[in-house]
Structures are given as structure tokens and as C-alpha cells.
Amino acid sequence: MDRNSLRKLVEDQLLRLEGNAFQDCMDRLGLELYPGDYQPVRAAGPKGDTKNDGYSPRSRVFFAAHATRGERIDKTKVKIRGDLEGCLQEHRDVRVWRFLTNDTLPGEVDQFIDNELRPLYRAVTIEVWGLRTLADEICKLRREQVDRIVDVITVDEPEFEVVLLGHVKTGRDLWPILSGCLGWLEHVEPDDCTDEEQDLIDGAIQTLRDWSDISGDIEFSRSSVRDAQRSITAILEELAEKGLALYAGAADNYPLTGGPSPFLGTVAIFKVVRVVGKQPQASAS
């Protein structure tokens, strides 16, 4: 599994977490980031959690974990201010206060933090780790650490049924696969590729994945989808000029996460073959 696929899986898993499940996940992240120097905290007694969801005693880094997906902006701002000020009142020598959320905070909230909170508390480094930052930080770690934090399956060759791959010649043919998948398996290419061919294939596959990543954002616009399809057709034509053809398909019900009830989704499969006469239909197993 490549880095982009892993990052998408991590983001998808983080988006599914709510409440205590998200806090537990952030505790596992803290334990990996600060081995031997992270203490999870949970509310207990009349003082609750003292506005501290977990911290590093030696590094003086304090976590505030809050799943904000779908929350009103004004509520998020009140929560952030209250947690920050409460933490500073209850704890000494706070060097870094880190707000962790599985959402991308609106610009108004980010502006509130930068324009109002940071000038008030200049002695403290105030950080916000939203969905993308969290996924990036988690994916910097070793695979076994990623598994422990978000319980993502990272094996490269899980078993699934044989999938027939079809020869795609246009972006219109390939678009349903790109827009319908949640991840990708590592692509297959000819063993005898030249350096130039490898660069061409790698660039083509990366572009296809990029289009897949933003497909949900442009589906509402027919003109944007057509532009994407034309761009993909140009890539396929460039491969064809070098005597290469792309076969693609999708595997359904692929385990994207681990645990007793794994999250299943569709993954795309790409195979580049060298064209020698009439090509038979390809398959992936």
C-alpha cells in the first residue's frame, strides 16, 4: 500500500470516530508521539478532566481532543476558548496547547484562534491539528504504529475474488471507477519498462489518483467532470503513443480498516500492459 492510499484510509477512519472513540484514538497517538512521556486523562470527580484530555509531563504538551464534525461555528469557538483558558488556569508551564479535531475547521474559527487567542497567550504555542494534519502526522510513523493508532489494515496483498479488468481508452470509461473508489491497490506495470516509460506510468497513475481524490468535490458540476474526463483521455492517449494500454477494474467489499467489524469499501485496480497486437482482457487476483 503506498503513502497516498494509506493517508486516505487514515482520514476515512478518523472521520468515523465520535466522542470517546476519538479521544481514545488521540490517546493512542499521544502514546506513540511521546513514548514513556504521555499521560491520558479522563474526567473524574467534581473537577472533571481539568481541561486536559492528555499531556506530556516532560515536554509540557497538552492535548484537547474534540470531534467537531457538523458542529456550529459559535459552539466550536466557545469550546476552544474554554478548554484553552481552563487548561492554563489548572496547569503550570504549558508550553504547547494542541487542539485535535477530526474535521477541517472553518476559516472563521481559524481566524478567531490566530487573531484573538494567540495574541492573548503569546507564551503558549497554540496548535490546531485538523483532519489533514492528523492524517499527515500519523502517516509519518511506522506502519505498525499506524495500525495501533487507527486500526488500519496495511497488508499489501489481502485475498479477494478475481476481478476482471477492462481496457479503458477514454476518461469517460474510467471515471466511474475513479469516482466510486475509496482507495487503490498498487498498480502493475510491464517488467521491461525503460526509465522513460516508468516515469510516464508513475505520472499517469498519480494523476488518476489525484482526480479520484477530488472527484467528490466536482461531481456537482457536469462541466468540471467533463474537463476531468478529457484530461484523463489525454493521459491514456499519451500512454497509447508509447505502446502502452491501461486496464482497470474495482474490487468491492475490500477491508479498509481492521477490528472485529472492518469498514468495507471499493478499491481501484490499475494494470498497464504493453500492446502487442490485440490484447485479451486482463484480470487481477
PDB file of C-alpha atoms in Angstrom:
ATOM      1  CA  MET A   1       0.000   0.000   0.000  1.00  0.00           C
ATOM      2  CA  ASP A   2       1.503   3.366  -0.992  1.00  0.00           C
ATOM      3  CA  ARG A   3       1.533   6.524   1.121  1.00  0.00           C
ATOM      4  CA  ASN A   4      -1.420   8.188  -0.611  1.00  0.00           C
ATOM      5  CA  SER A   5      -3.634   5.131  -0.159  1.00  0.00           C
ATOM      6  CA  LEU A   6      -2.665   4.846   3.493  1.00  0.00           C
ATOM      7  CA  ARG A   7      -3.349   8.532   4.102  1.00  0.00           C
ATOM      8  CA  LYS A   8      -6.832   8.238   2.601  1.00  0.00           C
ATOM      9  CA  LEU A   9      -7.585   5.199   4.764  1.00  0.00           C
ATOM     10  CA  VAL A  10      -6.446   7.054   7.878  1.00  0.00           C
ATOM     11  CA  GLU A  11      -8.627  10.070   7.019  1.00  0.00           C
ATOM     12  CA  ASP A  12     -11.647   7.843   6.404  1.00  0.00           C
ATOM     13  CA  GLN A  13     -11.146   6.093   9.739  1.00  0.00           C
ATOM     14  CA  LEU A  14     -10.741   9.364  11.656  1.00  0.00           C
ATOM     15  CA  LEU A  15     -13.948  10.718  10.122  1.00  0.00           C
ATOM     16  CA  ARG A  16     -15.892   7.785  11.540  1.00  0.00           C
ATOM     17  CA  LEU A  17     -14.860   8.463  15.144  1.00  0.00           C
ATOM     18  CA  GLU A  18     -17.010  10.383  17.593  1.00  0.00           C
ATOM     19  CA  GLY A  19     -16.887  11.302  21.275  1.00  0.00           C
ATOM     20  CA  ASN A  20     -14.855   8.972  23.468  1.00  0.00           C
ATOM     21  CA  ALA A  21     -13.787   6.858  20.486  1.00  0.00           C
ATOM     22  CA  PHE A  22     -11.993   9.894  19.019  1.00  0.00           C
ATOM     23  CA  GLN A  23     -10.381  10.734  22.371  1.00  0.00           C
ATOM     24  CA  ASP A  24      -9.180   7.141  22.724  1.00  0.00           C
ATOM     25  CA  CYS A  25      -7.641   7.339  19.249  1.00  0.00           C
ATOM     26  CA  MET A  26      -5.871  10.590  20.175  1.00  0.00           C
ATOM     27  CA  ASP A  27      -4.548   8.949  23.351  1.00  0.00           C
ATOM     28  CA  ARG A  28      -3.029   6.208  21.212  1.00  0.00           C
ATOM     29  CA  LEU A  29      -1.463   8.917  19.027  1.00  0.00           C
ATOM     30  CA  GLY A  30      -0.010  10.650  22.110  1.00  0.00           C
ATOM     31  CA  LEU A  31       1.461   7.377  23.362  1.00  0.00           C
ATOM     32  CA  GLU A  32       3.250   6.914  20.023  1.00  0.00           C
ATOM     33  CA  LEU A  33       4.415  10.535  19.686  1.00  0.00           C
ATOM     34  CA  TYR A  34       5.698  10.726  23.274  1.00  0.00           C
ATOM     35  CA  PRO A  35       6.714   7.187  24.284  1.00  0.00           C
ATOM     36  CA  GLY A  36       7.129   6.991  28.030  1.00  0.00           C
ATOM     37  CA  ASP A  37       6.053  10.620  28.394  1.00  0.00           C
ATOM     38  CA  TYR A  38       2.302  10.772  27.719  1.00  0.00           C
ATOM     39  CA  GLN A  39      -0.474  10.534  30.262  1.00  0.00           C
ATOM     40  CA  PRO A  40      -4.111  10.042  29.143  1.00  0.00           C
ATOM     41  CA  VAL A  41      -6.652  11.955  31.267  1.00  0.00           C
ATOM     42  CA  ARG A  42     -10.366  11.328  31.740  1.00  0.00           C
ATOM     43  CA  ALA A  43     -12.993  13.261  33.679  1.00  0.00           C
ATOM     44  CA  ALA A  44     -13.423  12.139  37.274  1.00  0.00           C
ATOM     45  CA  GLY A  45     -14.823  13.847  40.358  1.00  0.00           C
ATOM     46  CA  PRO A  46     -16.119  17.407  40.693  1.00  0.00           C
ATOM     47  CA  LYS A  47     -13.237  18.970  38.745  1.00  0.00           C
ATOM     48  CA  GLY A  48     -13.730  16.809  35.674  1.00  0.00           C
ATOM     49  CA  ASP A  49     -10.647  16.420  33.480  1.00  0.00           C
ATOM     50  CA  THR A  50      -9.210  19.839  34.496  1.00  0.00           C
ATOM     51  CA  LYS A  51      -9.479  20.896  30.825  1.00  0.00           C
ATOM     52  CA  ASN A  52      -6.845  18.396  29.822  1.00  0.00           C
ATOM     53  CA  ASP A  53      -7.543  15.316  27.676  1.00  0.00           C
ATOM     54  CA  GLY A  54      -3.954  14.088  27.855  1.00  0.00           C
ATOM     55  CA  TYR A  55      -0.489  15.557  28.209  1.00  0.00           C
ATOM     56  CA  SER A  56       3.252  15.036  28.091  1.00  0.00           C
ATOM     57  CA  PRO A  57       4.598  15.885  31.597  1.00  0.00           C
ATOM     58  CA  ARG A  58       8.214  16.400  30.479  1.00  0.00           C
ATOM     59  CA  SER A  59       7.544  18.130  27.157  1.00  0.00           C
ATOM     60  CA  ARG A  60       4.625  20.117  28.655  1.00  0.00           C
ATOM     61  CA  VAL A  61       2.398  19.470  25.631  1.00  0.00           C
ATOM     62  CA  PHE A  62      -1.327  19.367  26.441  1.00  0.00           C
ATOM     63  CA  PHE A  63      -3.966  17.760  24.222  1.00  0.00           C
ATOM     64  CA  ALA A  64      -7.582  18.892  23.814  1.00  0.00           C
ATOM     65  CA  ALA A  65      -9.372  16.297  21.660  1.00  0.00           C
ATOM     66  CA  HIS A  66     -12.812  17.173  20.312  1.00  0.00           C
ATOM     67  CA  ALA A  67     -14.719  15.683  17.372  1.00  0.00           C
ATOM     68  CA  THR A  68     -16.194  18.827  15.761  1.00  0.00           C
ATOM     69  CA  ARG A  69     -17.762  17.289  12.641  1.00  0.00           C
ATOM     70  CA  GLY A  70     -21.084  19.018  11.979  1.00  0.00           C
ATOM     71  CA  GLU A  71     -20.772  21.344  14.986  1.00  0.00           C
ATOM     72  CA  ARG A  72     -21.856  25.007  14.830  1.00  0.00           C
ATOM     73  CA  ILE A  73     -19.055  27.548  14.495  1.00  0.00           C
ATOM     74  CA  ASP A  74     -20.033  29.509  17.600  1.00  0.00           C
ATOM     75  CA  LYS A  75     -20.077  26.317  19.707  1.00  0.00           C
ATOM     76  CA  THR A  76     -16.622  25.309  18.447  1.00  0.00           C
ATOM     77  CA  LYS A  77     -15.191  28.739  19.298  1.00  0.00           C
ATOM     78  CA  VAL A  78     -16.622  28.619  22.829  1.00  0.00           C
ATOM     79  CA  LYS A  79     -15.257  25.091  23.291  1.00  0.00           C
ATOM     80  CA  ILE A  80     -11.750  26.074  22.133  1.00  0.00           C
ATOM     81  CA  ARG A  81     -11.583  29.196  24.316  1.00  0.00           C
ATOM     82  CA  GLY A  82     -12.952  27.370  27.351  1.00  0.00           C
ATOM     83  CA  ASP A  83     -10.573  24.411  27.027  1.00  0.00           C
ATOM     84  CA  LEU A  84      -7.532  26.633  26.466  1.00  0.00           C
ATOM     85  CA  GLU A  85      -8.215  29.047  29.306  1.00  0.00           C
ATOM     86  CA  GLY A  86      -9.234  26.228  31.649  1.00  0.00           C
ATOM     87  CA  CYS A  87      -6.036  24.329  30.889  1.00  0.00           C
ATOM     88  CA  LEU A  88      -3.874  27.395  31.549  1.00  0.00           C
ATOM     89  CA  GLN A  89      -5.643  28.013  34.865  1.00  0.00           C
ATOM     90  CA  GLU A  90      -5.299  24.417  36.058  1.00  0.00           C
ATOM     91  CA  HIS A  91      -1.775  23.582  34.868  1.00  0.00           C
ATOM     92  CA  ARG A  92       1.642  25.163  35.214  1.00  0.00           C
ATOM     93  CA  ASP A  93       4.212  25.753  32.483  1.00  0.00           C
ATOM     94  CA  VAL A  94       2.027  24.900  29.469  1.00  0.00           C
ATOM     95  CA  ARG A  95       4.385  25.147  26.500  1.00  0.00           C
ATOM     96  CA  VAL A  96       2.189  23.726  23.719  1.00  0.00           C
ATOM     97  CA  TRP A  97      -1.609  23.526  23.720  1.00  0.00           C
ATOM     98  CA  ARG A  98      -2.789  21.317  20.874  1.00  0.00           C
ATOM     99  CA  PHE A  99      -6.437  21.198  19.757  1.00  0.00           C
ATOM    100  CA  LEU A 100      -7.176  17.942  17.930  1.00  0.00           C
ATOM    101  CA  THR A 101     -10.248  17.502  15.739  1.00  0.00           C
ATOM    102  CA  ASN A 102     -11.364  15.115  13.004  1.00  0.00           C
ATOM    103  CA  ASP A 103     -12.743  17.986  10.930  1.00  0.00           C
ATOM    104  CA  THR A 104     -11.305  20.836   8.879  1.00  0.00           C
ATOM    105  CA  LEU A 105     -12.099  23.946  10.898  1.00  0.00           C
ATOM    106  CA  PRO A 106     -13.874  26.792   9.046  1.00  0.00           C
ATOM    107  CA  GLY A 107     -11.863  29.898   8.267  1.00  0.00           C
ATOM    108  CA  GLU A 108     -13.800  31.875  10.859  1.00  0.00           C
ATOM    109  CA  VAL A 109     -12.627  29.557  13.640  1.00  0.00           C
ATOM    110  CA  ASP A 110      -9.029  29.587  12.407  1.00  0.00           C
ATOM    111  CA  GLN A 111      -9.150  33.392  12.260  1.00  0.00           C
ATOM    112  CA  PHE A 112     -10.554  33.517  15.807  1.00  0.00           C
ATOM    113  CA  ILE A 113      -7.635  31.418  17.086  1.00  0.00           C
ATOM    114  CA  ASP A 114      -4.996  33.447  15.239  1.00  0.00           C
ATOM    115  CA  ASN A 115      -6.400  36.955  15.816  1.00  0.00           C
ATOM    116  CA  GLU A 116      -7.828  36.625  19.335  1.00  0.00           C
ATOM    117  CA  LEU A 117      -6.322  33.710  21.251  1.00  0.00           C
ATOM    118  CA  ARG A 118      -2.682  33.691  20.124  1.00  0.00           C
ATOM    119  CA  PRO A 119      -2.121  37.428  20.890  1.00  0.00           C
ATOM    120  CA  LEU A 120      -3.622  36.903  24.383  1.00  0.00           C
ATOM    121  CA  TYR A 121      -1.396  33.932  25.216  1.00  0.00           C
ATOM    122  CA  ARG A 122       1.921  34.599  23.497  1.00  0.00           C
ATOM    123  CA  ALA A 123       3.894  32.420  25.921  1.00  0.00           C
ATOM    124  CA  VAL A 124       1.986  29.341  24.739  1.00  0.00           C
ATOM    125  CA  THR A 125       2.263  27.713  21.320  1.00  0.00           C
ATOM    126  CA  ILE A 126      -1.347  27.147  20.241  1.00  0.00           C
ATOM    127  CA  GLU A 127      -1.685  24.468  17.589  1.00  0.00           C
ATOM    128  CA  VAL A 128      -4.711  23.119  15.729  1.00  0.00           C
ATOM    129  CA  TRP A 129      -4.457  19.665  14.209  1.00  0.00           C
ATOM    130  CA  GLY A 130      -7.426  19.132  11.916  1.00  0.00           C
ATOM    131  CA  LEU A 131      -8.203  16.104   9.780  1.00  0.00           C
ATOM    132  CA  ARG A 132      -5.450  16.584   7.201  1.00  0.00           C
ATOM    133  CA  THR A 133      -2.749  17.448   9.737  1.00  0.00           C
ATOM    134  CA  LEU A 134      -3.686  14.483  11.909  1.00  0.00           C
ATOM    135  CA  ALA A 135      -3.551  12.130   8.932  1.00  0.00           C
ATOM    136  CA  ASP A 136      -0.178  13.559   7.853  1.00  0.00           C
ATOM    137  CA  GLU A 137       1.329  13.213  11.339  1.00  0.00           C
ATOM    138  CA  ILE A 138       0.028   9.670  11.765  1.00  0.00           C
ATOM    139  CA  CYS A 139       1.308   8.585   8.344  1.00  0.00           C
ATOM    140  CA  LYS A 140       4.828   9.805   9.229  1.00  0.00           C
ATOM    141  CA  LEU A 141       5.032   6.964  11.743  1.00  0.00           C
ATOM    142  CA  ARG A 142       5.909   3.336  11.092  1.00  0.00           C
ATOM    143  CA  ARG A 143       3.204   1.063   9.742  1.00  0.00           C
ATOM    144  CA  GLU A 144       2.859  -0.886  12.985  1.00  0.00           C
ATOM    145  CA  GLN A 145       2.359   2.416  14.842  1.00  0.00           C
ATOM    146  CA  VAL A 146      -0.332   3.471  12.378  1.00  0.00           C
ATOM    147  CA  ASP A 147      -2.070   0.148  12.999  1.00  0.00           C
ATOM    148  CA  ARG A 148      -2.061   0.747  16.737  1.00  0.00           C
ATOM    149  CA  ILE A 149      -3.416   4.292  16.444  1.00  0.00           C
ATOM    150  CA  VAL A 150      -6.262   3.942  13.945  1.00  0.00           C
ATOM    151  CA  ASP A 151      -6.518   0.179  13.449  1.00  0.00           C
ATOM    152  CA  VAL A 152      -5.958   0.342   9.668  1.00  0.00           C
ATOM    153  CA  ILE A 153      -5.104  -2.815   7.727  1.00  0.00           C
ATOM    154  CA  THR A 154      -1.869  -2.148   5.852  1.00  0.00           C
ATOM    155  CA  VAL A 155      -1.145  -5.552   4.341  1.00  0.00           C
ATOM    156  CA  ASP A 156      -0.299  -5.269   0.695  1.00  0.00           C
ATOM    157  CA  GLU A 157      -1.922  -8.380  -0.699  1.00  0.00           C
ATOM    158  CA  PRO A 158      -5.168  -9.334   1.076  1.00  0.00           C
ATOM    159  CA  GLU A 159      -7.287 -12.028  -0.504  1.00  0.00           C
ATOM    160  CA  PHE A 160     -10.264 -11.151  -2.665  1.00  0.00           C
ATOM    161  CA  GLU A 161     -12.096 -12.637  -5.589  1.00  0.00           C
ATOM    162  CA  VAL A 162     -10.674 -12.466  -9.104  1.00  0.00           C
ATOM    163  CA  VAL A 163     -11.532  -9.118 -10.699  1.00  0.00           C
ATOM    164  CA  LEU A 164     -11.797  -8.729 -14.451  1.00  0.00           C
ATOM    165  CA  LEU A 165     -10.018  -5.658 -15.739  1.00  0.00           C
ATOM    166  CA  GLY A 166     -11.263  -3.876 -18.818  1.00  0.00           C
ATOM    167  CA  HIS A 167      -9.229  -1.918 -21.352  1.00  0.00           C
ATOM    168  CA  VAL A 168     -10.090   1.761 -20.815  1.00  0.00           C
ATOM    169  CA  LYS A 169      -9.468   4.171 -23.672  1.00  0.00           C
ATOM    170  CA  THR A 170     -11.256   7.334 -22.528  1.00  0.00           C
ATOM    171  CA  GLY A 171     -11.724   9.311 -19.360  1.00  0.00           C
ATOM    172  CA  ARG A 172     -15.443   8.750 -19.631  1.00  0.00           C
ATOM    173  CA  ASP A 173     -14.898   4.994 -19.386  1.00  0.00           C
ATOM    174  CA  LEU A 174     -12.555   5.318 -16.393  1.00  0.00           C
ATOM    175  CA  TRP A 175     -14.455   7.967 -14.436  1.00  0.00           C
ATOM    176  CA  PRO A 176     -16.983   5.599 -12.753  1.00  0.00           C
ATOM    177  CA  ILE A 177     -14.068   3.638 -11.264  1.00  0.00           C
ATOM    178  CA  LEU A 178     -12.164   6.738 -10.091  1.00  0.00           C
ATOM    179  CA  SER A 179     -15.229   8.421  -8.579  1.00  0.00           C
ATOM    180  CA  GLY A 180     -16.504   5.267  -6.914  1.00  0.00           C
ATOM    181  CA  CYS A 181     -13.404   4.010  -5.098  1.00  0.00           C
ATOM    182  CA  LEU A 182     -12.109   4.720  -1.598  1.00  0.00           C
ATOM    183  CA  GLY A 183      -8.556   3.544  -2.250  1.00  0.00           C
ATOM    184  CA  TRP A 184      -6.217   1.836  -4.695  1.00  0.00           C
ATOM    185  CA  LEU A 185      -4.124  -1.270  -4.844  1.00  0.00           C
ATOM    186  CA  GLU A 186      -0.549  -0.923  -6.064  1.00  0.00           C
ATOM    187  CA  HIS A 187      -0.585  -0.734  -9.857  1.00  0.00           C
ATOM    188  CA  VAL A 188       1.038  -3.368 -12.078  1.00  0.00           C
ATOM    189  CA  GLU A 189       3.311  -2.479 -14.995  1.00  0.00           C
ATOM    190  CA  PRO A 190       5.457  -4.385 -17.519  1.00  0.00           C
ATOM    191  CA  ASP A 191       8.710  -5.780 -16.152  1.00  0.00           C
ATOM    192  CA  ASP A 192      10.762  -4.465 -19.070  1.00  0.00           C
ATOM    193  CA  CYS A 193       9.859  -0.766 -18.786  1.00  0.00           C
ATOM    194  CA  THR A 194      12.505   1.784 -19.639  1.00  0.00           C
ATOM    195  CA  ASP A 195      13.149   4.670 -17.231  1.00  0.00           C
ATOM    196  CA  GLU A 196      11.163   6.961 -19.504  1.00  0.00           C
ATOM    197  CA  GLU A 197       8.220   4.551 -19.552  1.00  0.00           C
ATOM    198  CA  GLN A 198       8.296   4.140 -15.777  1.00  0.00           C
ATOM    199  CA  ASP A 199       8.238   7.909 -15.304  1.00  0.00           C
ATOM    200  CA  LEU A 200       5.317   8.179 -17.717  1.00  0.00           C
ATOM    201  CA  ILE A 201       3.366   5.414 -15.970  1.00  0.00           C
ATOM    202  CA  ASP A 202       4.056   6.749 -12.469  1.00  0.00           C
ATOM    203  CA  GLY A 203       2.928  10.222 -13.505  1.00  0.00           C
ATOM    204  CA  ALA A 204      -0.204   8.865 -15.164  1.00  0.00           C
ATOM    205  CA  ILE A 205      -1.226   6.744 -12.161  1.00  0.00           C
ATOM    206  CA  GLN A 206      -0.595   9.605  -9.737  1.00  0.00           C
ATOM    207  CA  THR A 207      -2.758  11.930 -11.833  1.00  0.00           C
ATOM    208  CA  LEU A 208      -5.569   9.364 -11.879  1.00  0.00           C
ATOM    209  CA  ARG A 209      -5.398   9.110  -8.102  1.00  0.00           C
ATOM    210  CA  ASP A 210      -5.449  12.895  -7.787  1.00  0.00           C
ATOM    211  CA  TRP A 211      -8.617  13.051  -9.884  1.00  0.00           C
ATOM    212  CA  SER A 212     -10.119  10.315  -7.743  1.00  0.00           C
ATOM    213  CA  ASP A 213      -9.323  12.280  -4.563  1.00  0.00           C
ATOM    214  CA  ILE A 214     -11.254  15.344  -5.735  1.00  0.00           C
ATOM    215  CA  SER A 215     -13.986  13.528  -7.664  1.00  0.00           C
ATOM    216  CA  GLY A 216     -16.489  14.062  -4.862  1.00  0.00           C
ATOM    217  CA  ASP A 217     -15.817  17.810  -4.901  1.00  0.00           C
ATOM    218  CA  ILE A 218     -16.517  18.249  -8.624  1.00  0.00           C
ATOM    219  CA  GLU A 219     -19.347  15.746  -9.201  1.00  0.00           C
ATOM    220  CA  PHE A 220     -21.896  18.537  -8.791  1.00  0.00           C
ATOM    221  CA  SER A 221     -20.536  20.270 -11.911  1.00  0.00           C
ATOM    222  CA  ARG A 222     -21.007  18.493 -15.241  1.00  0.00           C
ATOM    223  CA  SER A 223     -18.522  20.810 -16.920  1.00  0.00           C
ATOM    224  CA  SER A 224     -15.864  20.056 -14.293  1.00  0.00           C
ATOM    225  CA  VAL A 225     -16.407  16.325 -14.718  1.00  0.00           C
ATOM    226  CA  ARG A 226     -16.098  16.649 -18.498  1.00  0.00           C
ATOM    227  CA  ASP A 227     -12.858  18.610 -18.092  1.00  0.00           C
ATOM    228  CA  ALA A 228     -11.539  15.849 -15.837  1.00  0.00           C
ATOM    229  CA  GLN A 229     -12.547  13.164 -18.307  1.00  0.00           C
ATOM    230  CA  ARG A 230     -10.844  14.992 -21.183  1.00  0.00           C
ATOM    231  CA  SER A 231      -7.672  15.304 -19.117  1.00  0.00           C
ATOM    232  CA  ILE A 232      -7.755  11.584 -18.373  1.00  0.00           C
ATOM    233  CA  THR A 233      -8.333  10.764 -22.058  1.00  0.00           C
ATOM    234  CA  ALA A 234      -5.203  12.776 -22.912  1.00  0.00           C
ATOM    235  CA  ILE A 235      -3.211  10.703 -20.400  1.00  0.00           C
ATOM    236  CA  LEU A 236      -4.472   7.451 -21.896  1.00  0.00           C
ATOM    237  CA  GLU A 237      -3.612   8.681 -25.391  1.00  0.00           C
ATOM    238  CA  GLU A 238      -0.085   9.551 -24.237  1.00  0.00           C
ATOM    239  CA  LEU A 239       0.320   6.010 -22.921  1.00  0.00           C
ATOM    240  CA  ALA A 240      -1.015   4.616 -26.191  1.00  0.00           C
ATOM    241  CA  GLU A 241       1.557   6.619 -28.155  1.00  0.00           C
ATOM    242  CA  LYS A 242       4.243   4.717 -26.237  1.00  0.00           C
ATOM    243  CA  GLY A 243       2.587   1.380 -26.961  1.00  0.00           C
ATOM    244  CA  LEU A 244       1.058   1.061 -23.501  1.00  0.00           C
ATOM    245  CA  ALA A 245      -2.539   0.379 -22.534  1.00  0.00           C
ATOM    246  CA  LEU A 246      -4.358   0.782 -19.237  1.00  0.00           C
ATOM    247  CA  TYR A 247      -6.639  -1.899 -17.837  1.00  0.00           C
ATOM    248  CA  ALA A 248      -8.739  -1.037 -14.813  1.00  0.00           C
ATOM    249  CA  GLY A 249     -11.356  -2.500 -12.538  1.00  0.00           C
ATOM    250  CA  ALA A 250     -12.680  -2.303  -8.986  1.00  0.00           C
ATOM    251  CA  ALA A 251     -12.812  -4.722  -6.071  1.00  0.00           C
ATOM    252  CA  ASP A 252     -15.839  -4.324  -3.802  1.00  0.00           C
ATOM    253  CA  ASN A 253     -16.130  -5.112  -0.098  1.00  0.00           C
ATOM    254  CA  TYR A 254     -12.404  -4.658   0.440  1.00  0.00           C
ATOM    255  CA  PRO A 255     -11.423  -4.387   4.155  1.00  0.00           C
ATOM    256  CA  LEU A 256     -10.220  -0.812   4.593  1.00  0.00           C
ATOM    257  CA  THR A 257      -9.936  -0.959   8.372  1.00  0.00           C
ATOM    258  CA  GLY A 258      -9.308  -3.662  10.900  1.00  0.00           C
ATOM    259  CA  GLY A 259     -11.113  -4.726  14.017  1.00  0.00           C
ATOM    260  CA  PRO A 260     -14.000  -7.141  14.519  1.00  0.00           C
ATOM    261  CA  SER A 261     -16.256  -5.083  12.225  1.00  0.00           C
ATOM    262  CA  PRO A 262     -13.976  -3.742   9.464  1.00  0.00           C
ATOM    263  CA  PHE A 263     -15.069  -0.869   7.249  1.00  0.00           C
ATOM    264  CA  LEU A 264     -15.531  -2.269   3.742  1.00  0.00           C
ATOM    265  CA  GLY A 265     -15.180  -0.220   0.601  1.00  0.00           C
ATOM    266  CA  THR A 266     -14.305  -0.254  -3.086  1.00  0.00           C
ATOM    267  CA  VAL A 267     -10.696  -0.117  -4.272  1.00  0.00           C
ATOM    268  CA  ALA A 268      -9.454   0.571  -7.795  1.00  0.00           C
ATOM    269  CA  ILE A 269      -7.023  -1.710  -9.601  1.00  0.00           C
ATOM    270  CA  PHE A 270      -4.769  -0.431 -12.405  1.00  0.00           C
ATOM    271  CA  LYS A 271      -2.663  -2.559 -14.716  1.00  0.00           C
ATOM    272  CA  VAL A 272      -0.511  -1.148 -17.524  1.00  0.00           C
ATOM    273  CA  VAL A 273       0.359  -3.583 -20.304  1.00  0.00           C
ATOM    274  CA  ARG A 274       2.462  -3.351 -23.410  1.00  0.00           C
ATOM    275  CA  VAL A 275       0.351  -3.520 -26.552  1.00  0.00           C
ATOM    276  CA  VAL A 276       1.341  -6.351 -28.866  1.00  0.00           C
ATOM    277  CA  GLY A 277      -1.374  -6.925 -31.418  1.00  0.00           C
ATOM    278  CA  LYS A 278      -4.873  -7.472 -29.998  1.00  0.00           C
ATOM    279  CA  GLN A 279      -4.878  -7.526 -26.211  1.00  0.00           C
ATOM    280  CA  PRO A 280      -7.017 -10.038 -24.306  1.00  0.00           C
ATOM    281  CA  GLN A 281      -8.977  -8.930 -21.275  1.00  0.00           C
ATOM    282  CA  ALA A 282      -6.781  -8.738 -18.182  1.00  0.00           C
ATOM    283  CA  SER A 283      -7.604  -9.949 -14.686  1.00  0.00           C
ATOM    284  CA  ALA A 284      -6.299  -9.330 -11.196  1.00  0.00           C
ATOM    285  CA  SER A 285      -6.417 -11.828  -8.375  1.00  0.00           C
TER     286      SER A 285
END
